[in-house]
C-alpha positions as a LaTeX table, in Angstrom:
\begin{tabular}{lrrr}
\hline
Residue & $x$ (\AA) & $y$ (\AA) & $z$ (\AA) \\
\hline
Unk1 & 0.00 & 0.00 & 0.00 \\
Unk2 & 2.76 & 2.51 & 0.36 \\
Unk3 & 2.92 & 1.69 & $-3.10$ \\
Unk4 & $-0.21$ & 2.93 & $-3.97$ \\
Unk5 & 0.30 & 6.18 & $-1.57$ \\
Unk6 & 3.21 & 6.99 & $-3.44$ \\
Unk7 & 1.85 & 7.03 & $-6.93$ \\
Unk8 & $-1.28$ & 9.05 & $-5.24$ \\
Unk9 & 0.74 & 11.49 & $-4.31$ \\
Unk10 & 3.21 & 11.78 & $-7.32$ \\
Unk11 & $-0.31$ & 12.21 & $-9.13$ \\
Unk12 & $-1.57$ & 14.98 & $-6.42$ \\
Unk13 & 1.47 & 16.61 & $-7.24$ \\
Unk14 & 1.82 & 16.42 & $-11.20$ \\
Unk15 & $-2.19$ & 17.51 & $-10.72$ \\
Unk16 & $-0.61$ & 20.59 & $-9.25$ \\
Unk17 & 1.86 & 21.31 & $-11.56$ \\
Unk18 & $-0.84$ & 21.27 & $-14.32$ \\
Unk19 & $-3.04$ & 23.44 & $-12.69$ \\
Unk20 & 0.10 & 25.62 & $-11.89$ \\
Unk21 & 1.00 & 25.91 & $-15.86$ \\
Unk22 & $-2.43$ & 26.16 & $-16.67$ \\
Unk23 & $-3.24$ & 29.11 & $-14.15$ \\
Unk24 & 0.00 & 31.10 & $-15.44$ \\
Unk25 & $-1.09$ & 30.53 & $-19.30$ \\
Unk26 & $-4.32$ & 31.84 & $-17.96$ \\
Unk27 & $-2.04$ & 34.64 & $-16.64$ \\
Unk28 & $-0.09$ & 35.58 & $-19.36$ \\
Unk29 & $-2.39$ & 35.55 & $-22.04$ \\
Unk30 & $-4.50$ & 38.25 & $-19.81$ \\
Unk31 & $-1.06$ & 40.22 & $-19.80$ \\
Unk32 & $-0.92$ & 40.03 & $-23.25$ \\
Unk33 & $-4.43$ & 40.59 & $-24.08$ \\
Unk34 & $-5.96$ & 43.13 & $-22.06$ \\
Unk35 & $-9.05$ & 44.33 & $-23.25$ \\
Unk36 & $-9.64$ & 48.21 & $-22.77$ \\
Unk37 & $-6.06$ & 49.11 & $-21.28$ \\
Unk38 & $-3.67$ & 48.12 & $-24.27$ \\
Unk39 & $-2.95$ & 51.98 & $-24.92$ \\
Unk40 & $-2.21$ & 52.65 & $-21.40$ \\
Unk41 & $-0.43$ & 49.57 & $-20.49$ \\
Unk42 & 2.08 & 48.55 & $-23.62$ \\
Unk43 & 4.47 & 50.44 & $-25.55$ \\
Unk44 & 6.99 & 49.74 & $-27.88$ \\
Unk45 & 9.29 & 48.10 & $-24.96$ \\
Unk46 & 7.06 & 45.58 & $-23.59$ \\
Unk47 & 4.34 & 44.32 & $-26.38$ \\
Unk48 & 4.06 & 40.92 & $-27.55$ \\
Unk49 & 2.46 & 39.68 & $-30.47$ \\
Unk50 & $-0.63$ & 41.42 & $-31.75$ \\
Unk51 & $-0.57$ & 43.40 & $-29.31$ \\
Unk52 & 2.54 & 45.07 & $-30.92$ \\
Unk53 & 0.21 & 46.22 & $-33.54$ \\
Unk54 & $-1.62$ & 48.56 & $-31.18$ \\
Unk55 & 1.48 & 50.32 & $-30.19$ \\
Unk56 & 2.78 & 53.69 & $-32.46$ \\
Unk57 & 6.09 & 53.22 & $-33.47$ \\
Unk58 & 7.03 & 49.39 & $-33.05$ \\
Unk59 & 8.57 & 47.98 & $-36.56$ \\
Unk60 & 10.29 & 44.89 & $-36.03$ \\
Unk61 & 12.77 & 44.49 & $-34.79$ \\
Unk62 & 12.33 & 47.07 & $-32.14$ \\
Unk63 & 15.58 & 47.01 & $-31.17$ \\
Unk64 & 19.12 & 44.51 & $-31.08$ \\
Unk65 & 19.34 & 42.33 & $-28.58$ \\
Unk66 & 23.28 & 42.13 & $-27.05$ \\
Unk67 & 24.82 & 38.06 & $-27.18$ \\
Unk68 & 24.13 & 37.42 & $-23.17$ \\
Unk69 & 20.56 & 38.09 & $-24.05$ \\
Unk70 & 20.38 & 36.64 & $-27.20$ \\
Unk71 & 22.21 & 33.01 & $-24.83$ \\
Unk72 & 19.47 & 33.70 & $-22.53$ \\
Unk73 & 16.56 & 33.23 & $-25.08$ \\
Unk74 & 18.14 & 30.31 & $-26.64$ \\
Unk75 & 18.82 & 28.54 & $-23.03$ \\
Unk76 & 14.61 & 29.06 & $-22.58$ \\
Unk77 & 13.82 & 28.04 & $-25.81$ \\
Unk78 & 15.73 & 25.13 & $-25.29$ \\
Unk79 & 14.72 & 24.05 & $-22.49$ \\
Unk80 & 11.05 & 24.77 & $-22.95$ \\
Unk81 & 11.82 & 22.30 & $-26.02$ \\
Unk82 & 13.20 & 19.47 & $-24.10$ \\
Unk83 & 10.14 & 20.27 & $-21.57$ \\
Unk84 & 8.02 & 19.03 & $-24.83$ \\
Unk85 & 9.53 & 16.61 & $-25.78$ \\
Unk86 & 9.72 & 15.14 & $-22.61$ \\
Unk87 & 6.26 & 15.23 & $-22.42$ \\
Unk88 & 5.67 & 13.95 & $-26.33$ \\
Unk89 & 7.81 & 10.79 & $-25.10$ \\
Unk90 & 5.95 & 10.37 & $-21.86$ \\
Unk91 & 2.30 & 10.19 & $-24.04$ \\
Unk92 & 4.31 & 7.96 & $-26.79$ \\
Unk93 & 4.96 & 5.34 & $-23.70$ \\
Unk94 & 2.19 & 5.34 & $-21.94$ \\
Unk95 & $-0.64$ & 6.59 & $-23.87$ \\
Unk96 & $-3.02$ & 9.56 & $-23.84$ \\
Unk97 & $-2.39$ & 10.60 & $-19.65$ \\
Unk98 & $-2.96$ & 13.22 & $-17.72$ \\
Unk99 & $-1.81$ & 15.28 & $-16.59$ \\
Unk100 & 0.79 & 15.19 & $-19.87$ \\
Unk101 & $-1.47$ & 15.81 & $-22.81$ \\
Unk102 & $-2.30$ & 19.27 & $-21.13$ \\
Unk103 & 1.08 & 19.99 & $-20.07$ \\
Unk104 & 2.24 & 19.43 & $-23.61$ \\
Unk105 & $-0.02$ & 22.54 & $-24.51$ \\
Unk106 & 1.43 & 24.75 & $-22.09$ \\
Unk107 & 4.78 & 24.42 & $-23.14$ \\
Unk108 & 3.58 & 25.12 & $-26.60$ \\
Unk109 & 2.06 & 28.16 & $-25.29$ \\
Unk110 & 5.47 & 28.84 & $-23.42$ \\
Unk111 & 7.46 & 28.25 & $-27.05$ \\
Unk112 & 5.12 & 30.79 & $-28.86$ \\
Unk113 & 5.67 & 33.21 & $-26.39$ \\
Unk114 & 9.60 & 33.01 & $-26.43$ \\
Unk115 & 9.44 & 32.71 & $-30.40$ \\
Unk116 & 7.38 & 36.04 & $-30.26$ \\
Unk117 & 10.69 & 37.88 & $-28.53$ \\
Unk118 & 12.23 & 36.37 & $-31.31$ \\
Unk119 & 10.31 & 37.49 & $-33.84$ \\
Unk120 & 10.27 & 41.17 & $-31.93$ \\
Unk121 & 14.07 & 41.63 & $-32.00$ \\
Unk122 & 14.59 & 40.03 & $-35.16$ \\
Unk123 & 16.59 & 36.86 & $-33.73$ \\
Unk124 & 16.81 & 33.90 & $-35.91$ \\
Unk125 & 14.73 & 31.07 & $-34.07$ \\
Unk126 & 17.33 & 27.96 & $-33.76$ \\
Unk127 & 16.62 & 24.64 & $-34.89$ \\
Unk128 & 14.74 & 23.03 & $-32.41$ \\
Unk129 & 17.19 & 19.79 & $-31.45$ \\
Unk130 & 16.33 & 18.77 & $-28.35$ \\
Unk131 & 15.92 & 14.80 & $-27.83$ \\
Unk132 & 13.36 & 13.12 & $-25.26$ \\
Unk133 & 15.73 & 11.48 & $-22.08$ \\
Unk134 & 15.07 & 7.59 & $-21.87$ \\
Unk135 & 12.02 & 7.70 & $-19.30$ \\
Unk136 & 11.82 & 5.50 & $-16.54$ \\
Unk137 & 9.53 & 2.66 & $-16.41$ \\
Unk138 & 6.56 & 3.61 & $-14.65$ \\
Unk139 & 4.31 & 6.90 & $-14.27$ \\
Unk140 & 5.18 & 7.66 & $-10.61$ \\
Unk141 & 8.69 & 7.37 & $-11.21$ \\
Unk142 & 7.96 & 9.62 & $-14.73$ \\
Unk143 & 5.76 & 12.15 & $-12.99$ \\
Unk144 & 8.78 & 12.65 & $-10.48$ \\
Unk145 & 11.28 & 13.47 & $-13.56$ \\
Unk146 & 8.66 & 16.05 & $-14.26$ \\
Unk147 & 8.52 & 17.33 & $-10.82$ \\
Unk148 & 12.32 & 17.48 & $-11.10$ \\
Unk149 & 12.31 & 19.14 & $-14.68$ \\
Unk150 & 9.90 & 21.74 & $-13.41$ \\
Unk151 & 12.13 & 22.75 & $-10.76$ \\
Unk152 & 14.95 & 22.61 & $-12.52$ \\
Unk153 & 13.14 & 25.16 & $-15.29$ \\
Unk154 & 12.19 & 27.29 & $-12.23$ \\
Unk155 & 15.70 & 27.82 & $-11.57$ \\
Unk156 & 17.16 & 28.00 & $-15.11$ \\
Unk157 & 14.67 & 31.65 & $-15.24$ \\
Unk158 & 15.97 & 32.67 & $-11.64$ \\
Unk159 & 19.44 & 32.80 & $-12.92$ \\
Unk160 & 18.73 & 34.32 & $-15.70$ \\
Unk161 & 15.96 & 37.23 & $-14.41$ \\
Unk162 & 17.98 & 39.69 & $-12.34$ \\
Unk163 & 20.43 & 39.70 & $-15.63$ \\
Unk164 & 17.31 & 40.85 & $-18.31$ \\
Unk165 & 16.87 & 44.19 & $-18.83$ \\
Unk166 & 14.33 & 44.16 & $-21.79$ \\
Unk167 & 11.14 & 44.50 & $-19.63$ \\
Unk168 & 8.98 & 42.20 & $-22.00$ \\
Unk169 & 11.76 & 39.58 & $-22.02$ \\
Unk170 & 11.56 & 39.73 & $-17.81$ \\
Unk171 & 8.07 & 39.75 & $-18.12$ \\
Unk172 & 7.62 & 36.50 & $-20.40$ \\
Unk173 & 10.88 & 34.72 & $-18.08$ \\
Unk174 & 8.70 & 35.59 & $-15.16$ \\
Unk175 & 5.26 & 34.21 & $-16.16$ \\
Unk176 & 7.42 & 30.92 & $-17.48$ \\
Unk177 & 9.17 & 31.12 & $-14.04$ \\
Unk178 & 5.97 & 30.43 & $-12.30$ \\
Unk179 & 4.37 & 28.10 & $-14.51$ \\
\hline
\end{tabular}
Protein backbone atom coordinates (compact mmCIF):
# COMPACT_ATOMS: atom_id res chain seq x y z
CA UNK A 1 0.00 0.00 0.00
CA UNK A 2 2.76 2.51 0.36
CA UNK A 3 2.92 1.69 -3.10
CA UNK A 4 -0.21 2.93 -3.97
CA UNK A 5 0.30 6.18 -1.57
CA UNK A 6 3.21 6.99 -3.44
CA UNK A 7 1.85 7.03 -6.93
CA UNK A 8 -1.28 9.05 -5.24
CA UNK A 9 0.74 11.49 -4.31
CA UNK A 10 3.21 11.78 -7.32
CA UNK A 11 -0.31 12.21 -9.13
CA UNK A 12 -1.57 14.98 -6.42
CA UNK A 13 1.47 16.61 -7.24
CA UNK A 14 1.82 16.42 -11.20
CA UNK A 15 -2.19 17.51 -10.72
CA UNK A 16 -0.61 20.59 -9.25
CA UNK A 17 1.86 21.31 -11.56
CA UNK A 18 -0.84 21.27 -14.32
CA UNK A 19 -3.04 23.44 -12.69
CA UNK A 20 0.10 25.62 -11.89
CA UNK A 21 1.00 25.91 -15.86
CA UNK A 22 -2.43 26.16 -16.67
CA UNK A 23 -3.24 29.11 -14.15
CA UNK A 24 0.00 31.10 -15.44
CA UNK A 25 -1.09 30.53 -19.30
CA UNK A 26 -4.32 31.84 -17.96
CA UNK A 27 -2.04 34.64 -16.64
CA UNK A 28 -0.09 35.58 -19.36
CA UNK A 29 -2.39 35.55 -22.04
CA UNK A 30 -4.50 38.25 -19.81
CA UNK A 31 -1.06 40.22 -19.80
CA UNK A 32 -0.92 40.03 -23.25
CA UNK A 33 -4.43 40.59 -24.08
CA UNK A 34 -5.96 43.13 -22.06
CA UNK A 35 -9.05 44.33 -23.25
CA UNK A 36 -9.64 48.21 -22.77
CA UNK A 37 -6.06 49.11 -21.28
CA UNK A 38 -3.67 48.12 -24.27
CA UNK A 39 -2.95 51.98 -24.92
CA UNK A 40 -2.21 52.65 -21.40
CA UNK A 41 -0.43 49.57 -20.49
CA UNK A 42 2.08 48.55 -23.62
CA UNK A 43 4.47 50.44 -25.55
CA UNK A 44 6.99 49.74 -27.88
CA UNK A 45 9.29 48.10 -24.96
CA UNK A 46 7.06 45.58 -23.59
CA UNK A 47 4.34 44.32 -26.38
CA UNK A 48 4.06 40.92 -27.55
CA UNK A 49 2.46 39.68 -30.47
CA UNK A 50 -0.63 41.42 -31.75
CA UNK A 51 -0.57 43.40 -29.31
CA UNK A 52 2.54 45.07 -30.92
CA UNK A 53 0.21 46.22 -33.54
CA UNK A 54 -1.62 48.56 -31.18
CA UNK A 55 1.48 50.32 -30.19
CA UNK A 56 2.78 53.69 -32.46
CA UNK A 57 6.09 53.22 -33.47
CA UNK A 58 7.03 49.39 -33.05
CA UNK A 59 8.57 47.98 -36.56
CA UNK A 60 10.29 44.89 -36.03
CA UNK A 61 12.77 44.49 -34.79
CA UNK A 62 12.33 47.07 -32.14
CA UNK A 63 15.58 47.01 -31.17
CA UNK A 64 19.12 44.51 -31.08
CA UNK A 65 19.34 42.33 -28.58
CA UNK A 66 23.28 42.13 -27.05
CA UNK A 67 24.82 38.06 -27.18
CA UNK A 68 24.13 37.42 -23.17
CA UNK A 69 20.56 38.09 -24.05
CA UNK A 70 20.38 36.64 -27.20
CA UNK A 71 22.21 33.01 -24.83
CA UNK A 72 19.47 33.70 -22.53
CA UNK A 73 16.56 33.23 -25.08
CA UNK A 74 18.14 30.31 -26.64
CA UNK A 75 18.82 28.54 -23.03
CA UNK A 76 14.61 29.06 -22.58
CA UNK A 77 13.82 28.04 -25.81
CA UNK A 78 15.73 25.13 -25.29
CA UNK A 79 14.72 24.05 -22.49
CA UNK A 80 11.05 24.77 -22.95
CA UNK A 81 11.82 22.30 -26.02
CA UNK A 82 13.20 19.47 -24.10
CA UNK A 83 10.14 20.27 -21.57
CA UNK A 84 8.02 19.03 -24.83
CA UNK A 85 9.53 16.61 -25.78
CA UNK A 86 9.72 15.14 -22.61
CA UNK A 87 6.26 15.23 -22.42
CA UNK A 88 5.67 13.95 -26.33
CA UNK A 89 7.81 10.79 -25.10
CA UNK A 90 5.95 10.37 -21.86
CA UNK A 91 2.30 10.19 -24.04
CA UNK A 92 4.31 7.96 -26.79
CA UNK A 93 4.96 5.34 -23.70
CA UNK A 94 2.19 5.34 -21.94
CA UNK A 95 -0.64 6.59 -23.87
CA UNK A 96 -3.02 9.56 -23.84
CA UNK A 97 -2.39 10.60 -19.65
CA UNK A 98 -2.96 13.22 -17.72
CA UNK A 99 -1.81 15.28 -16.59
CA UNK A 100 0.79 15.19 -19.87
CA UNK A 101 -1.47 15.81 -22.81
CA UNK A 102 -2.30 19.27 -21.13
CA UNK A 103 1.08 19.99 -20.07
CA UNK A 104 2.24 19.43 -23.61
CA UNK A 105 -0.02 22.54 -24.51
CA UNK A 106 1.43 24.75 -22.09
CA UNK A 107 4.78 24.42 -23.14
CA UNK A 108 3.58 25.12 -26.60
CA UNK A 109 2.06 28.16 -25.29
CA UNK A 110 5.47 28.84 -23.42
CA UNK A 111 7.46 28.25 -27.05
CA UNK A 112 5.12 30.79 -28.86
CA UNK A 113 5.67 33.21 -26.39
CA UNK A 114 9.60 33.01 -26.43
CA UNK A 115 9.44 32.71 -30.40
CA UNK A 116 7.38 36.04 -30.26
CA UNK A 117 10.69 37.88 -28.53
CA UNK A 118 12.23 36.37 -31.31
CA UNK A 119 10.31 37.49 -33.84
CA UNK A 120 10.27 41.17 -31.93
CA UNK A 121 14.07 41.63 -32.00
CA UNK A 122 14.59 40.03 -35.16
CA UNK A 123 16.59 36.86 -33.73
CA UNK A 124 16.81 33.90 -35.91
CA UNK A 125 14.73 31.07 -34.07
CA UNK A 126 17.33 27.96 -33.76
CA UNK A 127 16.62 24.64 -34.89
CA UNK A 128 14.74 23.03 -32.41
CA UNK A 129 17.19 19.79 -31.45
CA UNK A 130 16.33 18.77 -28.35
CA UNK A 131 15.92 14.80 -27.83
CA UNK A 132 13.36 13.12 -25.26
CA UNK A 133 15.73 11.48 -22.08
CA UNK A 134 15.07 7.59 -21.87
CA UNK A 135 12.02 7.70 -19.30
CA UNK A 136 11.82 5.50 -16.54
CA UNK A 137 9.53 2.66 -16.41
CA UNK A 138 6.56 3.61 -14.65
CA UNK A 139 4.31 6.90 -14.27
CA UNK A 140 5.18 7.66 -10.61
CA UNK A 141 8.69 7.37 -11.21
CA UNK A 142 7.96 9.62 -14.73
CA UNK A 143 5.76 12.15 -12.99
CA UNK A 144 8.78 12.65 -10.48
CA UNK A 145 11.28 13.47 -13.56
CA UNK A 146 8.66 16.05 -14.26
CA UNK A 147 8.52 17.33 -10.82
CA UNK A 148 12.32 17.48 -11.10
CA UNK A 149 12.31 19.14 -14.68
CA UNK A 150 9.90 21.74 -13.41
CA UNK A 151 12.13 22.75 -10.76
CA UNK A 152 14.95 22.61 -12.52
CA UNK A 153 13.14 25.16 -15.29
CA UNK A 154 12.19 27.29 -12.23
CA UNK A 155 15.70 27.82 -11.57
CA UNK A 156 17.16 28.00 -15.11
CA UNK A 157 14.67 31.65 -15.24
CA UNK A 158 15.97 32.67 -11.64
CA UNK A 159 19.44 32.80 -12.92
CA UNK A 160 18.73 34.32 -15.70
CA UNK A 161 15.96 37.23 -14.41
CA UNK A 162 17.98 39.69 -12.34
CA UNK A 163 20.43 39.70 -15.63
CA UNK A 164 17.31 40.85 -18.31
CA UNK A 165 16.87 44.19 -18.83
CA UNK A 166 14.33 44.16 -21.79
CA UNK A 167 11.14 44.50 -19.63
CA UNK A 168 8.98 42.20 -22.00
CA UNK A 169 11.76 39.58 -22.02
CA UNK A 170 11.56 39.73 -17.81
CA UNK A 171 8.07 39.75 -18.12
CA UNK A 172 7.62 36.50 -20.40
CA UNK A 173 10.88 34.72 -18.08
CA UNK A 174 8.70 35.59 -15.16
CA UNK A 175 5.26 34.21 -16.16
CA UNK A 176 7.42 30.92 -17.48
CA UNK A 177 9.17 31.12 -14.04
CA UNK A 178 5.97 30.43 -12.30
CA UNK A 179 4.37 28.10 -14.51
Amino acid sequence: NKKNFSIKRSLVVAVALLCVIILAAFVLEKKLYAPGEISQQYNKGNCLMDTCLLVEAANYPIATLDEQSIQYLQDALADERKARSTYEAVIEKFGPVRPFINIIRAEEQHISALKALYDKYGVVIPEDKSLAPTLPATLQEVCQMGVEAEIANDELYQKMLPQVEQEDIRGVFTTLAQA
